PDB file of C-alpha atoms in Angstrom:
ATOM      1  CA  UNK A  19       0.169  -0.006  -0.070  1.00  0.00           C
ATOM      2  CA  UNK A  20       1.207   3.317  -0.988  1.00  0.00           C
ATOM      3  CA  UNK A  21       0.007   5.755   1.249  1.00  0.00           C
ATOM      4  CA  UNK A  22      -1.730   9.046  -0.443  1.00  0.00           C
ATOM      5  CA  UNK A  23      -2.091   7.035  -3.954  1.00  0.00           C
ATOM      6  CA  UNK A  24      -5.821   7.532  -3.461  1.00  0.00           C
ATOM      7  CA  UNK A  25      -5.515  11.255  -3.276  1.00  0.00           C
ATOM      8  CA  UNK A  26      -3.018  11.371  -5.837  1.00  0.00           C
ATOM      9  CA  UNK A  27      -4.967   9.487  -8.265  1.00  0.00           C
ATOM     10  CA  UNK A  28      -7.864  11.440  -7.283  1.00  0.00           C
ATOM     11  CA  UNK A  29      -6.342  14.660  -7.949  1.00  0.00           C
ATOM     12  CA  UNK A  30      -6.551  16.504 -11.413  1.00  0.00           C
ATOM     13  CA  UNK A  31      -3.210  17.569 -11.334  1.00  0.00           C
ATOM     14  CA  UNK A  32      -0.239  16.306 -12.396  1.00  0.00           C
ATOM     15  CA  UNK A  33       1.929  14.239  -9.784  1.00  0.00           C
ATOM     16  CA  UNK A  34       5.449  12.987  -9.554  1.00  0.00           C
ATOM     17  CA  UNK A  35       5.876   9.925  -7.356  1.00  0.00           C
ATOM     18  CA  UNK A  36       9.452   8.444  -6.329  1.00  0.00           C
ATOM     19  CA  UNK A  37       9.187   5.195  -4.731  1.00  0.00           C
ATOM     20  CA  UNK A  38      12.452   3.410  -3.088  1.00  0.00           C
ATOM     21  CA  UNK A  39      13.271   0.239  -1.617  1.00  0.00           C
ATOM     22  CA  UNK A  40      14.128   1.194   1.976  1.00  0.00           C
ATOM     23  CA  UNK A  41      11.960   0.944   5.074  1.00  0.00           C
ATOM     24  CA  UNK A  42       9.787   3.685   5.956  1.00  0.00           C
ATOM     25  CA  UNK A  43      11.801   6.001   8.416  1.00  0.00           C
ATOM     26  CA  UNK A  44       8.589   6.213  10.681  1.00  0.00           C
ATOM     27  CA  UNK A  45       5.193   4.902  11.143  1.00  0.00           C
ATOM     28  CA  UNK A  46       3.361   7.500   9.000  1.00  0.00           C
ATOM     29  CA  UNK A  47      -0.149   8.840   9.635  1.00  0.00           C
ATOM     30  CA  UNK A  48      -2.854   7.631   7.708  1.00  0.00           C
ATOM     31  CA  UNK A  49      -4.345  10.850   7.090  1.00  0.00           C
ATOM     32  CA  UNK A  50      -2.393  12.236   4.043  1.00  0.00           C
ATOM     33  CA  UNK A  51      -3.532  15.394   2.507  1.00  0.00           C
ATOM     34  CA  UNK A  52      -1.747  16.451  -0.575  1.00  0.00           C
ATOM     35  CA  UNK A  53       0.088  19.968   0.119  1.00  0.00           C
ATOM     36  CA  UNK A  54       0.380  19.080   3.733  1.00  0.00           C
ATOM     37  CA  UNK A  55       3.609  18.660   5.811  1.00  0.00           C
ATOM     38  CA  UNK A  56       3.747  15.570   8.442  1.00  0.00           C
ATOM     39  CA  UNK A  57       5.440  16.925  11.968  1.00  0.00           C
ATOM     40  CA  UNK A  58       7.742  14.279  13.050  1.00  0.00           C
ATOM     41  CA  UNK A  59       9.647  15.593  15.742  1.00  0.00           C
ATOM     42  CA  UNK A  60       9.754  18.866  17.791  1.00  0.00           C
ATOM     43  CA  UNK A  61      12.296  21.394  18.185  1.00  0.00           C
ATOM     44  CA  UNK A  62      13.353  25.212  18.784  1.00  0.00           C
ATOM     45  CA  UNK A  63      16.771  25.861  17.341  1.00  0.00           C
ATOM     46  CA  UNK A  64      16.140  24.903  13.943  1.00  0.00           C
ATOM     47  CA  UNK A  65      13.563  23.066  11.580  1.00  0.00           C
ATOM     48  CA  UNK A  66      14.723  20.316   8.978  1.00  0.00           C
ATOM     49  CA  UNK A  67      12.164  20.603   6.190  1.00  0.00           C
ATOM     50  CA  UNK A  68      12.548  17.428   4.149  1.00  0.00           C
ATOM     51  CA  UNK A  69      11.632  16.194   0.612  1.00  0.00           C
ATOM     52  CA  UNK A  70      12.132  12.762  -0.718  1.00  0.00           C
ATOM     53  CA  UNK A  71      13.861   9.939   0.939  1.00  0.00           C
ATOM     54  CA  UNK A  72      16.102  11.449   3.086  1.00  0.00           C
ATOM     55  CA  UNK A  73      13.728  11.824   6.049  1.00  0.00           C
ATOM     56  CA  UNK A  74      15.490   8.848   7.947  1.00  0.00           C
ATOM     57  CA  UNK A  75      19.154  11.039   7.786  1.00  0.00           C
ATOM     58  CA  UNK A  76      17.049  14.179   8.901  1.00  0.00           C
ATOM     59  CA  UNK A  77      15.574  12.510  11.764  1.00  0.00           C
ATOM     60  CA  UNK A  78      19.216  11.063  12.789  1.00  0.00           C
ATOM     61  CA  UNK A  79      20.591  14.406  12.323  1.00  0.00           C
ATOM     62  CA  UNK A  80      18.056  15.972  14.519  1.00  0.00           C
ATOM     63  CA  UNK A  81      18.977  13.522  17.059  1.00  0.00           C
ATOM     64  CA  UNK A  82      22.690  13.933  16.623  1.00  0.00           C
ATOM     65  CA  UNK A  83      22.097  17.652  17.247  1.00  0.00           C
ATOM     66  CA  UNK A  84      20.005  16.981  20.206  1.00  0.00           C
ATOM     67  CA  UNK A  85      22.887  15.226  21.587  1.00  0.00           C
ATOM     68  CA  UNK A  86      24.798  18.310  21.062  1.00  0.00           C
ATOM     69  CA  UNK A  87      22.636  20.562  23.129  1.00  0.00           C
ATOM     70  CA  UNK A  88      20.093  21.760  20.733  1.00  0.00           C
ATOM     71  CA  UNK A  89      16.809  20.464  19.750  1.00  0.00           C
ATOM     72  CA  UNK A  90      15.644  20.324  15.646  1.00  0.00           C
ATOM     73  CA  UNK A  91      12.291  20.033  14.594  1.00  0.00           C
ATOM     74  CA  UNK A  92      11.672  17.777  11.588  1.00  0.00           C
ATOM     75  CA  UNK A  93       8.756  18.083   9.035  1.00  0.00           C
ATOM     76  CA  UNK A  94       8.459  15.492   6.131  1.00  0.00           C
ATOM     77  CA  UNK A  95       6.944  17.873   3.535  1.00  0.00           C
ATOM     78  CA  UNK A  96       5.647  15.411   1.453  1.00  0.00           C
ATOM     79  CA  UNK A  97       5.027  17.475  -1.609  1.00  0.00           C
ATOM     80  CA  UNK A  98       6.953  20.509  -2.952  1.00  0.00           C
ATOM     81  CA  UNK A  99       4.278  21.625  -5.078  1.00  0.00           C
ATOM     82  CA  UNK A 100       1.712  22.319  -3.497  1.00  0.00           C
ATOM     83  CA  UNK A 101       3.995  23.482  -0.591  1.00  0.00           C
ATOM     84  CA  UNK A 102       2.501  23.602   2.905  1.00  0.00           C
ATOM     85  CA  UNK A 103       2.987  27.270   3.067  1.00  0.00           C
ATOM     86  CA  UNK A 104       1.530  27.540   6.626  1.00  0.00           C
ATOM     87  CA  UNK A 105       3.840  24.911   7.987  1.00  0.00           C
ATOM     88  CA  UNK A 106       6.929  26.554   6.403  1.00  0.00           C
ATOM     89  CA  UNK A 107       5.764  29.998   7.844  1.00  0.00           C
ATOM     90  CA  UNK A 108       5.122  28.610  11.342  1.00  0.00           C
ATOM     91  CA  UNK A 109       8.576  26.960  11.062  1.00  0.00           C
ATOM     92  CA  UNK A 110       9.881  30.369  10.153  1.00  0.00           C
ATOM     93  CA  UNK A 111       8.201  32.343  13.064  1.00  0.00           C
ATOM     94  CA  UNK A 112       9.185  29.518  15.408  1.00  0.00           C
ATOM     95  CA  UNK A 113      12.674  28.600  15.160  1.00  0.00           C
ATOM     96  CA  UNK A 114      16.077  30.863  13.595  1.00  0.00           C
ATOM     97  CA  UNK A 115      17.418  28.519  11.302  1.00  0.00           C
ATOM     98  CA  UNK A 116      15.445  26.656   8.318  1.00  0.00           C
ATOM     99  CA  UNK A 117      17.069  23.447   6.804  1.00  0.00           C
ATOM    100  CA  UNK A 118      16.223  22.276   3.560  1.00  0.00           C
ATOM    101  CA  UNK A 119      16.836  18.863   2.672  1.00  0.00           C
ATOM    102  CA  UNK A 120      16.131  17.154  -0.431  1.00  0.00           C
ATOM    103  CA  UNK A 121      17.475  13.764  -2.581  1.00  0.00           C
ATOM    104  CA  UNK A 122      18.186  16.086  -5.918  1.00  0.00           C
ATOM    105  CA  UNK A 123      19.593  19.567  -7.326  1.00  0.00           C
ATOM    106  CA  UNK A 124      18.964  22.227  -4.747  1.00  0.00           C
ATOM    107  CA  UNK A 125      18.119  24.741  -7.628  1.00  0.00           C
ATOM    108  CA  UNK A 126      14.199  24.509  -8.377  1.00  0.00           C
ATOM    109  CA  UNK A 127      12.951  22.127  -5.562  1.00  0.00           C
ATOM    110  CA  UNK A 128      12.308  22.668  -1.935  1.00  0.00           C
ATOM    111  CA  UNK A 129      14.780  25.213  -1.086  1.00  0.00           C
ATOM    112  CA  UNK A 130      13.624  27.627  -3.786  1.00  0.00           C
ATOM    113  CA  UNK A 131      10.260  26.834  -3.002  1.00  0.00           C
ATOM    114  CA  UNK A 132      10.785  27.841   0.596  1.00  0.00           C
ATOM    115  CA  UNK A 133      12.839  30.762  -0.170  1.00  0.00           C
ATOM    116  CA  UNK A 134      10.281  32.122  -2.588  1.00  0.00           C
ATOM    117  CA  UNK A 135       7.692  31.810  -0.209  1.00  0.00           C
ATOM    118  CA  UNK A 136       9.672  33.696   2.625  1.00  0.00           C
ATOM    119  CA  UNK A 137      10.329  36.369   0.292  1.00  0.00           C
ATOM    120  CA  UNK A 138       7.047  37.027  -0.899  1.00  0.00           C
ATOM    121  CA  UNK A 139       5.722  36.938   2.412  1.00  0.00           C
ATOM    122  CA  UNK A 140       8.441  39.004   4.162  1.00  0.00           C
ATOM    123  CA  UNK A 141       9.675  36.428   6.446  1.00  0.00           C
ATOM    124  CA  UNK A 142      13.479  36.675   6.660  1.00  0.00           C
ATOM    125  CA  UNK A 143      15.039  33.769   7.954  1.00  0.00           C
ATOM    126  CA  UNK A 144      18.295  31.854   7.500  1.00  0.00           C
ATOM    127  CA  UNK A 145      17.799  28.928   5.421  1.00  0.00           C
ATOM    128  CA  UNK A 146      20.277  26.324   4.815  1.00  0.00           C
ATOM    129  CA  UNK A 147      20.101  24.018   1.684  1.00  0.00           C
ATOM    130  CA  UNK A 148      21.211  20.682   1.840  1.00  0.00           C
ATOM    131  CA  UNK A 149      21.083  18.451  -1.413  1.00  0.00           C
ATOM    132  CA  UNK A 150      22.702  17.742  -4.567  1.00  0.00           C
ATOM    133  CA  UNK A 151      25.013  20.701  -5.495  1.00  0.00           C
ATOM    134  CA  UNK A 152      24.261  20.707  -9.590  1.00  0.00           C
ATOM    135  CA  UNK A 153      26.516  17.950 -10.098  1.00  0.00           C
ATOM    136  CA  UNK A 154      25.611  14.698 -11.305  1.00  0.00           C
ATOM    137  CA  UNK A 155      27.143  11.849  -9.561  1.00  0.00           C
ATOM    138  CA  UNK A 156      28.562   8.436 -10.358  1.00  0.00           C
ATOM    139  CA  UNK A 157      25.437   5.760 -10.003  1.00  0.00           C
ATOM    140  CA  UNK A 158      26.288   3.687  -6.693  1.00  0.00           C
ATOM    141  CA  UNK A 159      24.014   2.058  -3.855  1.00  0.00           C
ATOM    142  CA  UNK A 160      22.061   4.480  -2.109  1.00  0.00           C
ATOM    143  CA  UNK A 161      24.227   4.245   1.329  1.00  0.00           C
ATOM    144  CA  UNK A 162      27.649   5.000  -0.733  1.00  0.00           C
ATOM    145  CA  UNK A 163      25.590   7.937  -2.465  1.00  0.00           C
ATOM    146  CA  UNK A 164      24.743   9.284   1.207  1.00  0.00           C
ATOM    147  CA  UNK A 165      28.040   9.162   2.447  1.00  0.00           C
ATOM    148  CA  UNK A 166      29.794  10.560  -0.543  1.00  0.00           C
ATOM    149  CA  UNK A 167      27.631  13.385  -1.001  1.00  0.00           C
ATOM    150  CA  UNK A 168      27.846  14.063   2.933  1.00  0.00           C
ATOM    151  CA  UNK A 169      23.572  13.387   3.163  1.00  0.00           C
ATOM    152  CA  UNK A 170      23.988  10.569   6.294  1.00  0.00           C
ATOM    153  CA  UNK A 171      22.627  12.022   9.284  1.00  0.00           C
ATOM    154  CA  UNK A 172      25.753  12.983  11.224  1.00  0.00           C
ATOM    155  CA  UNK A 173      27.388  14.611   7.968  1.00  0.00           C
ATOM    156  CA  UNK A 174      23.746  16.755   8.136  1.00  0.00           C
ATOM    157  CA  UNK A 175      24.229  17.276  11.973  1.00  0.00           C
ATOM    158  CA  UNK A 176      27.753  18.735  10.973  1.00  0.00           C
ATOM    159  CA  UNK A 177      26.805  20.702   8.227  1.00  0.00           C
ATOM    160  CA  UNK A 178      23.947  22.176  10.185  1.00  0.00           C
ATOM    161  CA  UNK A 179      26.050  22.727  13.361  1.00  0.00           C
ATOM    162  CA  UNK A 180      28.561  24.769  11.204  1.00  0.00           C
ATOM    163  CA  UNK A 181      26.206  27.008   9.851  1.00  0.00           C
ATOM    164  CA  UNK A 182      24.423  27.602  13.342  1.00  0.00           C
ATOM    165  CA  UNK A 183      27.965  28.654  14.401  1.00  0.00           C
ATOM    166  CA  UNK A 184      28.653  30.612  11.691  1.00  0.00           C
ATOM    167  CA  UNK A 185      25.355  32.604  11.529  1.00  0.00           C
ATOM    168  CA  UNK A 186      25.326  32.932  15.001  1.00  0.00           C
ATOM    169  CA  UNK A 187      21.896  31.134  15.358  1.00  0.00           C
ATOM    170  CA  UNK A 188      21.239  30.667  19.350  1.00  0.00           C
ATOM    171  CA  UNK A 189      20.553  27.279  21.124  1.00  0.00           C
ATOM    172  CA  UNK A 190      17.197  26.746  22.259  1.00  0.00           C
ATOM    173  CA  UNK A 191      15.151  29.281  24.070  1.00  0.00           C
TER     174      UNK A 191
END
């Protein structure tokens, strides 16, 4: 069973659905609504907005960051278009740092959609894009790709922590 498939099939809009062989990172809620994010984890210092197969890595990164002394929320965005604008704006209001985590090129994806929304709504916020940096990679197994592109949980946490320190983002309030 693919959660959300009835909603996709019942929609008049075109969809791109990406399936993969790994087990789900969490037990997803059954009440899937197109364009609505799924809150996976609460946090105050950052929100990780995730699109694609990197949800498990984002959850691992948030756990790693918590061991370092600050909490990060995780939102499974489920769809980039339509974007859950309310969830993104709430995250921008709640946390000093937004991190987009996506399993494809950064330009034109979740990062772009989030930044366009923030600019359109006048919601200034530091946004760290994490994804493929505009270069093709050599095909390989997913664990090898994640390591090579620094997309594992610990590597994500390192990148987020460096950005937090460089931008002066505070710890949890």
